[in-house]
mmCIF file of C-alpha atoms in Angstrom:
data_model
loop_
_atom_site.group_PDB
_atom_site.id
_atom_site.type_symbol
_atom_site.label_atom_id
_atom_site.label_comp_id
_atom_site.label_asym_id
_atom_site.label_seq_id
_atom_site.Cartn_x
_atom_site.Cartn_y
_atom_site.Cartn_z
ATOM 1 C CA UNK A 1 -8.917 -47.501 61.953
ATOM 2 C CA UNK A 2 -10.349 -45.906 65.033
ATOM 3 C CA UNK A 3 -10.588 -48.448 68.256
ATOM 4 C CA UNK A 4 -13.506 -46.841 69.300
ATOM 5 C CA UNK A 5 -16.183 -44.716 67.797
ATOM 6 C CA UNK A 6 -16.925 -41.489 70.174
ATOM 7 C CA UNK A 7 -19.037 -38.612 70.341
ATOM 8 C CA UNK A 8 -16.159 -36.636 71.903
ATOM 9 C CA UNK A 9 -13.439 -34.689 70.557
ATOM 10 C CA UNK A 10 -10.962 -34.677 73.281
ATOM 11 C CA UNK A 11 -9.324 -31.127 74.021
ATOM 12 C CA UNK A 12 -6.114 -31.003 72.205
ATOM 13 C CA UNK A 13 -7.206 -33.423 69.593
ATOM 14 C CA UNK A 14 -9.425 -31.114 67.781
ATOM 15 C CA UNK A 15 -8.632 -31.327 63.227
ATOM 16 C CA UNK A 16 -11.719 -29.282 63.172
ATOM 17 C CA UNK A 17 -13.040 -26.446 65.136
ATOM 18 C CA UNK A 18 -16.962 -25.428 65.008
ATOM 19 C CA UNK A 19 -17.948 -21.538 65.638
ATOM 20 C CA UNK A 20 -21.686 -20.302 64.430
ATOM 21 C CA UNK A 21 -22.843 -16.692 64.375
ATOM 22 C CA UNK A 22 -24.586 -15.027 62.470
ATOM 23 C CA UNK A 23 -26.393 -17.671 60.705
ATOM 24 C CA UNK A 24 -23.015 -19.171 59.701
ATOM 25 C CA UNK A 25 -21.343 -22.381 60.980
ATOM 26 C CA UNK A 26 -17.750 -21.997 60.136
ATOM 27 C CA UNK A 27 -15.948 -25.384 59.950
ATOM 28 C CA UNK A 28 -12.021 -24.633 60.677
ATOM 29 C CA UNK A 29 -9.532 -27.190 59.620
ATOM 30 C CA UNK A 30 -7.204 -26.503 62.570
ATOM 31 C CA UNK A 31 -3.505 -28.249 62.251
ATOM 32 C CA UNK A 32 -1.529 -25.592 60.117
ATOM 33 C CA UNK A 33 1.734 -26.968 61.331
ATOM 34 C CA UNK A 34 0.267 -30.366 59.566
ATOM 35 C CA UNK A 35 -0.930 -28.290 56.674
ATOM 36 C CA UNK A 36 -3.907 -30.064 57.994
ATOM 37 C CA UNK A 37 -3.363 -33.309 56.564
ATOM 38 C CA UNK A 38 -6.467 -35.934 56.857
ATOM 39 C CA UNK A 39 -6.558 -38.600 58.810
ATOM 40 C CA UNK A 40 -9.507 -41.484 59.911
ATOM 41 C CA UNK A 41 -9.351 -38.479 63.103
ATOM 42 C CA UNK A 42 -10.355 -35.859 60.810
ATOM 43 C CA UNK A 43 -13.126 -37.850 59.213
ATOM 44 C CA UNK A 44 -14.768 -38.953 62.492
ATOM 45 C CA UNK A 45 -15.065 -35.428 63.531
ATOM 46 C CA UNK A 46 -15.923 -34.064 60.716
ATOM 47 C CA UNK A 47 -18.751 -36.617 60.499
ATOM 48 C CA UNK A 48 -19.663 -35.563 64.344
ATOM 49 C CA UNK A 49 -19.635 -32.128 63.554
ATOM 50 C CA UNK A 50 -22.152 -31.758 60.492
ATOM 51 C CA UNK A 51 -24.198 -33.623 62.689
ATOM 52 C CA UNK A 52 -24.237 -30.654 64.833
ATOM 53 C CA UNK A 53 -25.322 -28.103 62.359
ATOM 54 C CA UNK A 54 -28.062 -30.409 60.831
ATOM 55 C CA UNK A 55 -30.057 -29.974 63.547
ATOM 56 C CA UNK A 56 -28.615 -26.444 64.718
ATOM 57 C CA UNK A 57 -32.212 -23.978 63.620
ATOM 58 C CA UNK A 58 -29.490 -21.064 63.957
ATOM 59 C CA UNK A 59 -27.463 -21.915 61.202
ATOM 60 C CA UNK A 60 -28.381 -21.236 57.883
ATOM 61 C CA UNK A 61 -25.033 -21.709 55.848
ATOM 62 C CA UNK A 62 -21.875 -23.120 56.125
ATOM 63 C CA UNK A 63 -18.611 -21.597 55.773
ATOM 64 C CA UNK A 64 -15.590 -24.404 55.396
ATOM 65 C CA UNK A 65 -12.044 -22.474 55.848
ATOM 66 C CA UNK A 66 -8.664 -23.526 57.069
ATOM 67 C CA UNK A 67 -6.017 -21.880 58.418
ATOM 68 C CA UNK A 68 -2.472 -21.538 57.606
ATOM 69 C CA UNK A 69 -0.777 -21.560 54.509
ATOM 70 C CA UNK A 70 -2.808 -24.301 53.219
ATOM 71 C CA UNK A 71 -6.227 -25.943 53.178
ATOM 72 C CA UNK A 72 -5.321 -29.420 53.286
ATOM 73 C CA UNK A 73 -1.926 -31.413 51.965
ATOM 74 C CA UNK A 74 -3.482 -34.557 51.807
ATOM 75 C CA UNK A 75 -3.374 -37.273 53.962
ATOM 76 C CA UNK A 76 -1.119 -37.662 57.345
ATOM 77 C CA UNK A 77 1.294 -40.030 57.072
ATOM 78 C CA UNK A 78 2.184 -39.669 60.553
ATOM 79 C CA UNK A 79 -1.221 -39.639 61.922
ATOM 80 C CA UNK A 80 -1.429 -42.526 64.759
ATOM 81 C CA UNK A 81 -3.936 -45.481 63.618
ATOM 82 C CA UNK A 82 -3.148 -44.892 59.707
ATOM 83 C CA UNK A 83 -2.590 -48.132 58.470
ATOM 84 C CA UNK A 84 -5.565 -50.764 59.121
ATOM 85 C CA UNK A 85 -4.171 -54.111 59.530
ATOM 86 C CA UNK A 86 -5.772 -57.932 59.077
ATOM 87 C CA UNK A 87 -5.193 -61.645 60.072
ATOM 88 C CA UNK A 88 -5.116 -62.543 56.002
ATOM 89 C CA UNK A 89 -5.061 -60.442 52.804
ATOM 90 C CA UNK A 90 -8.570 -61.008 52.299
ATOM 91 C CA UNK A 91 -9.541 -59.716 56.146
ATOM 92 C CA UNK A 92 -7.197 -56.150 55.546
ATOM 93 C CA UNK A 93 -8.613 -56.213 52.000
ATOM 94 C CA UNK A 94 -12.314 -56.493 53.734
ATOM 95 C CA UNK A 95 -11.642 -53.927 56.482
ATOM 96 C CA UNK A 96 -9.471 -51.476 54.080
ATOM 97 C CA UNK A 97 -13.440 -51.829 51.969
ATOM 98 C CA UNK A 98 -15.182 -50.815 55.066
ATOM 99 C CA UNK A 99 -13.515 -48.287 56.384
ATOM 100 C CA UNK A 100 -13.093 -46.420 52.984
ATOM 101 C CA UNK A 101 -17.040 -46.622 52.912
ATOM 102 C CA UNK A 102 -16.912 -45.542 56.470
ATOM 103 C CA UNK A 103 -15.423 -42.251 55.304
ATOM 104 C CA UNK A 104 -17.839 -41.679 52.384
ATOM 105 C CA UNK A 105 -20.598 -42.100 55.043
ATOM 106 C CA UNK A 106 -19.417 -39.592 56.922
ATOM 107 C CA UNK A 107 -18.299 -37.155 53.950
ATOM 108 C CA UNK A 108 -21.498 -37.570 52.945
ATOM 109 C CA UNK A 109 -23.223 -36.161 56.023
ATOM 110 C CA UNK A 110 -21.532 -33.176 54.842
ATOM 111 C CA UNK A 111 -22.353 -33.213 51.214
ATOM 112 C CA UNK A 112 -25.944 -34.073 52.271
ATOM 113 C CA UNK A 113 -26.056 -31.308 55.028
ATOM 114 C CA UNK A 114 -29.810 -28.960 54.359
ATOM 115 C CA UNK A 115 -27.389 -25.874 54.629
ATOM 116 C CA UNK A 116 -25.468 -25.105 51.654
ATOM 117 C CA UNK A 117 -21.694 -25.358 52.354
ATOM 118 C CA UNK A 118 -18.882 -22.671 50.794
ATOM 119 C CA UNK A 119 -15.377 -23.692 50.684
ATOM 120 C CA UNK A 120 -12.482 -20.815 51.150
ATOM 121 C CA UNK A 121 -9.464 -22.731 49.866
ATOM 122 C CA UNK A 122 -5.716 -21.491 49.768
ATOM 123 C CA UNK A 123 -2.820 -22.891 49.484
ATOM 124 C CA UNK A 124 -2.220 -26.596 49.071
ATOM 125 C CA UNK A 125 -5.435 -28.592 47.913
ATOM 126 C CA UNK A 126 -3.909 -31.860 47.667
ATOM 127 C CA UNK A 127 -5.763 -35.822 47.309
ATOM 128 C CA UNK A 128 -8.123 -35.701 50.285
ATOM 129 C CA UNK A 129 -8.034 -31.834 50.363
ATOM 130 C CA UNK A 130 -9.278 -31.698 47.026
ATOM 131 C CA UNK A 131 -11.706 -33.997 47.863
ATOM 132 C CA UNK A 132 -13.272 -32.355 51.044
ATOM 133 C CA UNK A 133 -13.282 -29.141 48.796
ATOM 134 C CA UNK A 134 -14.992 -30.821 46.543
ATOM 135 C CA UNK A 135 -17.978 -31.743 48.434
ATOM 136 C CA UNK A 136 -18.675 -28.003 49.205
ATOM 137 C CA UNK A 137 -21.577 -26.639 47.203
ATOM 138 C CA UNK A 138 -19.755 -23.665 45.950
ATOM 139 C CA UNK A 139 -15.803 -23.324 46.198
ATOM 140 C CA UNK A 140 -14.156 -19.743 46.494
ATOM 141 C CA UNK A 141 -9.926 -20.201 46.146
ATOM 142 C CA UNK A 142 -7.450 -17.976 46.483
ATOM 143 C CA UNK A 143 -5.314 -17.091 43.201
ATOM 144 C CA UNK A 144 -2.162 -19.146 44.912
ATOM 145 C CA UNK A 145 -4.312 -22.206 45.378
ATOM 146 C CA UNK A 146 -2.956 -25.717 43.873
ATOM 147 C CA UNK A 147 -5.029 -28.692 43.129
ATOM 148 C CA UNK A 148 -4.227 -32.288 42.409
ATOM 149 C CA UNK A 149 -5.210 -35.995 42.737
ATOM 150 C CA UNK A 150 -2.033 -37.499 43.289
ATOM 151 C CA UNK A 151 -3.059 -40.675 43.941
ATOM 152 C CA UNK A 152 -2.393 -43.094 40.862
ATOM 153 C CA UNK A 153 1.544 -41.377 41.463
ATOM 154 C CA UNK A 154 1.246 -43.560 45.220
ATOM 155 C CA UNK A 155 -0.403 -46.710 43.297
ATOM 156 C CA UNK A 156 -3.818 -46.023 44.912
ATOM 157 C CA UNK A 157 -7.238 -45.400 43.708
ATOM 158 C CA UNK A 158 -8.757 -42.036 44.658
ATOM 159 C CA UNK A 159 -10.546 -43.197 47.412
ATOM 160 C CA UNK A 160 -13.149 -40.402 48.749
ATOM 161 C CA UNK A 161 -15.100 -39.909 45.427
ATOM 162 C CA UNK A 162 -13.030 -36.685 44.494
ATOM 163 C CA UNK A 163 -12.464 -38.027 40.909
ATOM 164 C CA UNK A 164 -16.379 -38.734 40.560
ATOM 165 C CA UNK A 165 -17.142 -35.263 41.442
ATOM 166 C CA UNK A 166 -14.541 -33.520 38.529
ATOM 167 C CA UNK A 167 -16.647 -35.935 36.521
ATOM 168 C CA UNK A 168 -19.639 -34.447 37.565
ATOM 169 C CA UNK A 169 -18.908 -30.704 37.442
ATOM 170 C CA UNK A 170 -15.808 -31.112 34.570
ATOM 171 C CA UNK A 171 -16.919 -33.947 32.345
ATOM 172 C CA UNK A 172 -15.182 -37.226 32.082
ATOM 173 C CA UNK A 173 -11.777 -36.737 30.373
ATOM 174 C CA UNK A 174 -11.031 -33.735 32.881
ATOM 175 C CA UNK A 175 -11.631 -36.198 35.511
ATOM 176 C CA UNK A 176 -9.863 -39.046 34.201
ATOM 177 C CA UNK A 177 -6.848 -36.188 32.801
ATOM 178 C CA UNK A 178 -6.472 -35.294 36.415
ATOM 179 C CA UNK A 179 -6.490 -38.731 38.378
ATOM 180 C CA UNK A 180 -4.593 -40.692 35.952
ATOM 181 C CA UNK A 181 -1.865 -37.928 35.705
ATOM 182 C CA UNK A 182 -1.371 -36.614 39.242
ATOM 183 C CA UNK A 183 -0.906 -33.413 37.630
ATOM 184 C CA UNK A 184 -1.502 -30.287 39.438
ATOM 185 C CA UNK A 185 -3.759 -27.598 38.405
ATOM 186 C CA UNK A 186 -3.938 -23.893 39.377
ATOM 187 C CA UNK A 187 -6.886 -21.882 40.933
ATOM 188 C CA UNK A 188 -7.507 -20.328 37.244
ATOM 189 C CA UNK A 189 -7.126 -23.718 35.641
ATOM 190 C CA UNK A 190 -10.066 -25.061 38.552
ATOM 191 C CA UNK A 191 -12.144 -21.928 37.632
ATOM 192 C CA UNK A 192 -11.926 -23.098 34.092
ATOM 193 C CA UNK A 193 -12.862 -26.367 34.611
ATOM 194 C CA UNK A 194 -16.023 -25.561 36.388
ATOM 195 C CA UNK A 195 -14.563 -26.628 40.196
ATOM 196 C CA UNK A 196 -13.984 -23.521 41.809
ATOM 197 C CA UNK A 197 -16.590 -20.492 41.187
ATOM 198 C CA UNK A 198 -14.818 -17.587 42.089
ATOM 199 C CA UNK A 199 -10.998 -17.053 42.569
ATOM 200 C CA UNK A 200 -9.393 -14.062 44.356
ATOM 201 C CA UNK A 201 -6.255 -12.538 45.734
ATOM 202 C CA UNK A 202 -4.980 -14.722 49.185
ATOM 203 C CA UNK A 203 -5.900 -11.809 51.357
ATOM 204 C CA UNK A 204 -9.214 -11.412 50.057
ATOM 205 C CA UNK A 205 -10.382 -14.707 50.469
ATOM 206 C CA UNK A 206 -11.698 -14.898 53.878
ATOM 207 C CA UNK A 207 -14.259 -11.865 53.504
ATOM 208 C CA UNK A 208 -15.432 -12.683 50.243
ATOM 209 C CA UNK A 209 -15.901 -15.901 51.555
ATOM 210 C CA UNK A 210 -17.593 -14.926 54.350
ATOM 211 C CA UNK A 211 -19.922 -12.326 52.582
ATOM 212 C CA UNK A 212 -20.729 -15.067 50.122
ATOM 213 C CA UNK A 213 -21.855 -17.160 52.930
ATOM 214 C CA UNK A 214 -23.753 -14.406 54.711
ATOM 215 C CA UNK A 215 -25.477 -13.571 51.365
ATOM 216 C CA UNK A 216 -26.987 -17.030 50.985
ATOM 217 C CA UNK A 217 -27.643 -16.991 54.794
ATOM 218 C CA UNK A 218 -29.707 -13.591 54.229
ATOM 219 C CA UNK A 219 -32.062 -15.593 51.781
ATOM 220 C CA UNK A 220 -35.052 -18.029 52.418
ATOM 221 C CA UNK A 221 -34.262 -21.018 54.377
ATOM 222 C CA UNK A 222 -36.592 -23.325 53.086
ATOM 223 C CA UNK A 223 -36.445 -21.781 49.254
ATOM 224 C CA UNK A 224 -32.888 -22.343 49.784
ATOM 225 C CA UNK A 225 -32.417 -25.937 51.472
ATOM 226 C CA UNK A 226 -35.091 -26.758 48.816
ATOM 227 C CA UNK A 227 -32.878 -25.627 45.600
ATOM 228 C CA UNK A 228 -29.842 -27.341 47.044
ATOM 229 C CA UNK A 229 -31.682 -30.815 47.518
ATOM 230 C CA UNK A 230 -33.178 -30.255 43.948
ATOM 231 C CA UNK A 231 -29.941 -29.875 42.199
ATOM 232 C CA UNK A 232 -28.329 -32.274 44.379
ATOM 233 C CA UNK A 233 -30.890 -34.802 43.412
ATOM 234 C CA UNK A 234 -30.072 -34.658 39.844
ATOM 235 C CA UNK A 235 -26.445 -34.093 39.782
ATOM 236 C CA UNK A 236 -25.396 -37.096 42.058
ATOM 237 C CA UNK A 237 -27.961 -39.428 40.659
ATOM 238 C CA UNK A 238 -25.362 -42.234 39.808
ATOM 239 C CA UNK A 239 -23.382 -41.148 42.848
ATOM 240 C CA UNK A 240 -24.073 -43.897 45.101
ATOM 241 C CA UNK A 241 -23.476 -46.793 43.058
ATOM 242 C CA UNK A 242 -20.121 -45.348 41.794
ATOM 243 C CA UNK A 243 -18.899 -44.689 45.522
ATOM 244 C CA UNK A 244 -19.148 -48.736 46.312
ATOM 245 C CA UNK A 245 -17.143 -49.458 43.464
ATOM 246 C CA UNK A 246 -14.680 -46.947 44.370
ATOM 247 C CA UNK A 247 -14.855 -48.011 47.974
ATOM 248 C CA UNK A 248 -14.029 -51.751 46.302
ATOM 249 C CA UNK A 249 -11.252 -50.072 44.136
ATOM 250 C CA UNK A 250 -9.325 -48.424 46.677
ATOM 251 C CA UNK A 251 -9.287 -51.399 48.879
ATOM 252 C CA UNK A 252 -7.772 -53.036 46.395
ATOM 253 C CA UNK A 253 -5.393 -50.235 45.679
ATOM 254 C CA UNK A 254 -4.439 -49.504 49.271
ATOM 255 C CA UNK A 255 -3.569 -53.479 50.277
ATOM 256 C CA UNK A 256 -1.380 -54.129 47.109
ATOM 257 C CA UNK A 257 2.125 -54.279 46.703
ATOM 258 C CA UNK A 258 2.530 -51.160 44.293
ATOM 259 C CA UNK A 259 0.885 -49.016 46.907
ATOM 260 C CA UNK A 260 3.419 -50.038 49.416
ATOM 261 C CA UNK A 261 6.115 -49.096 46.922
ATOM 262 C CA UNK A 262 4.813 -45.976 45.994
ATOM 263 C CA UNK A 263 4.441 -44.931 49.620
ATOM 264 C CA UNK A 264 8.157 -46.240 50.101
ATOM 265 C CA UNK A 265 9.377 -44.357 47.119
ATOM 266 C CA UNK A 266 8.034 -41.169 47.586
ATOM 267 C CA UNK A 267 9.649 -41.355 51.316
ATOM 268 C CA UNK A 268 12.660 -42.228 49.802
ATOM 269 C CA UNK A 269 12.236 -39.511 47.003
ATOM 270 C CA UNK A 270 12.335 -41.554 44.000
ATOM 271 C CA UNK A 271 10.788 -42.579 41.405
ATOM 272 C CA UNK A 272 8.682 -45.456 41.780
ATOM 273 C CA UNK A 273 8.911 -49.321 40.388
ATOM 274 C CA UNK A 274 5.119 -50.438 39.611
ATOM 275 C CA UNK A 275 5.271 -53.896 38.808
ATOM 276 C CA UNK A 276 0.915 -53.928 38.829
ATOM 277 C CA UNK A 277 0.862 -56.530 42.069
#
């Protein structure tokens, strides 16, 4: 995972950028030429971040954007540190466990943030792309976004929750239609389902986005911190429980011999030979 856990983000090494004005804290994912892929990186600073704007009394919404061509492919493959490593099966499977739950700490100091969060999404919105999106409290795409949990296609579990929260705002069999397919969905097919709330042309996105934000920002802080929490406390009521077993699940997943082979095989660019070990 990460060697050491700092309170720095070196310059250079920035996934994320942090700008507030105007009430808004806009979180930028910030490696285009990566399509922003996620890596353990991405999640420590994202965590260090929403920190920041907890405490920040100037910010009163946040906006998360990306930039590019897409809001996040997935996860890096190339990203240095990827692969987290053991002196037995049952050590990697161990630290594989804590560092997933590592990353739904930190996803959930954004989830948990007072300030409601808006997601402008374009482009690709791919495993843990869909899954940041998904933590945002209200999701505005752009009509050539894509969505998909391609996971079970790699022989892992979803591993960030993202398949929990379709549940929530979908219902079950969307959720389970989604992660145990792979398939992608369209923006329209997301508005459909309930997981994005407004889609518009590419070149609109960024100031609807933004006046969305700014309209929520114009309101109440405390009226609106205090809604959030109230809905948030009885839409993710189960949520904790079912993030351990996840956590447990993609562990699993992630040290096993099909997820090796799916990894292999996509790299290769063929289909993969699941033998369930």
């Amino acid at each position: 995972m990460i060697d050491t856990i700092s309170t720095e983000i070196a310059e250079g090494e920035e996934r994320i950028r942090l700008d507030v004005a105007g009430g808004i804290a806009e979180l930028t994912l910030c490696r285009p030429g990566k399509l922003n892929g996620w890596s353990w990186e991405s999640t420590r600073q994202l965590g260090l971040l929403a920190d920041r704007i907890r405490f920040d009394p100037a910010v009163r919404v946040v906006l998360l954007r990306a930039e590019g061509r897409a809001f996040c492919a997935g996860i890096d493959v190339t990203a240095p540190g990827g692969a987290i490593t053991g002196g037995s099966a049952a050590e990697r499977n161990r630290n594989y466990y804590e560092g997933i739950r590592w990353v739904h700490e930190r996803f959930a100091v954004l989830a948990r943030l007072p300030q409601p969060v808006v997601a402008a999404v374009q482009g690709y919105c791919l495993g843990f792309g869909f899954e940041l999106a998904l933590l945002a409290d209200i999701r505005v795409a752009a009509d050539d976004a894509v969505f998909a949990l391609p996971e079970a296609q790699l022989g892992v579990a979803v591993d960030a929750g993202g398949d929990l929260r379709i549940a929530r705002e979908a219902g079950a069999g969307w959720a389970k239609y989604l992660a145990l397919t792979g398939r992608r969905i369209d923006a329209r097919t997301a508005e459909r389902l309930n997981l994005v709330q407004q889609v518009v042309p590419p070149k609109e996105l960024e100031s609807t986005a933004r006046a969305l934000a700014a309209e929520i920002a114009a309101n109440a802080p405390l009226a609106v911190q205090g809604i959030k929490r109230a809905i948030d406390s009885y839409a993710d009521a189960a949520l904790p429980a079912a993030l351990d077993r996840v956590a447990m699940t993609a562990a699993l997943t992630l040290t096993s011999e099909d997820s090796q082979e799916g990894y292999t095989a996509k790299a290769a660019r063929r289909p993969p030979r699941f033998t369930g070990g």
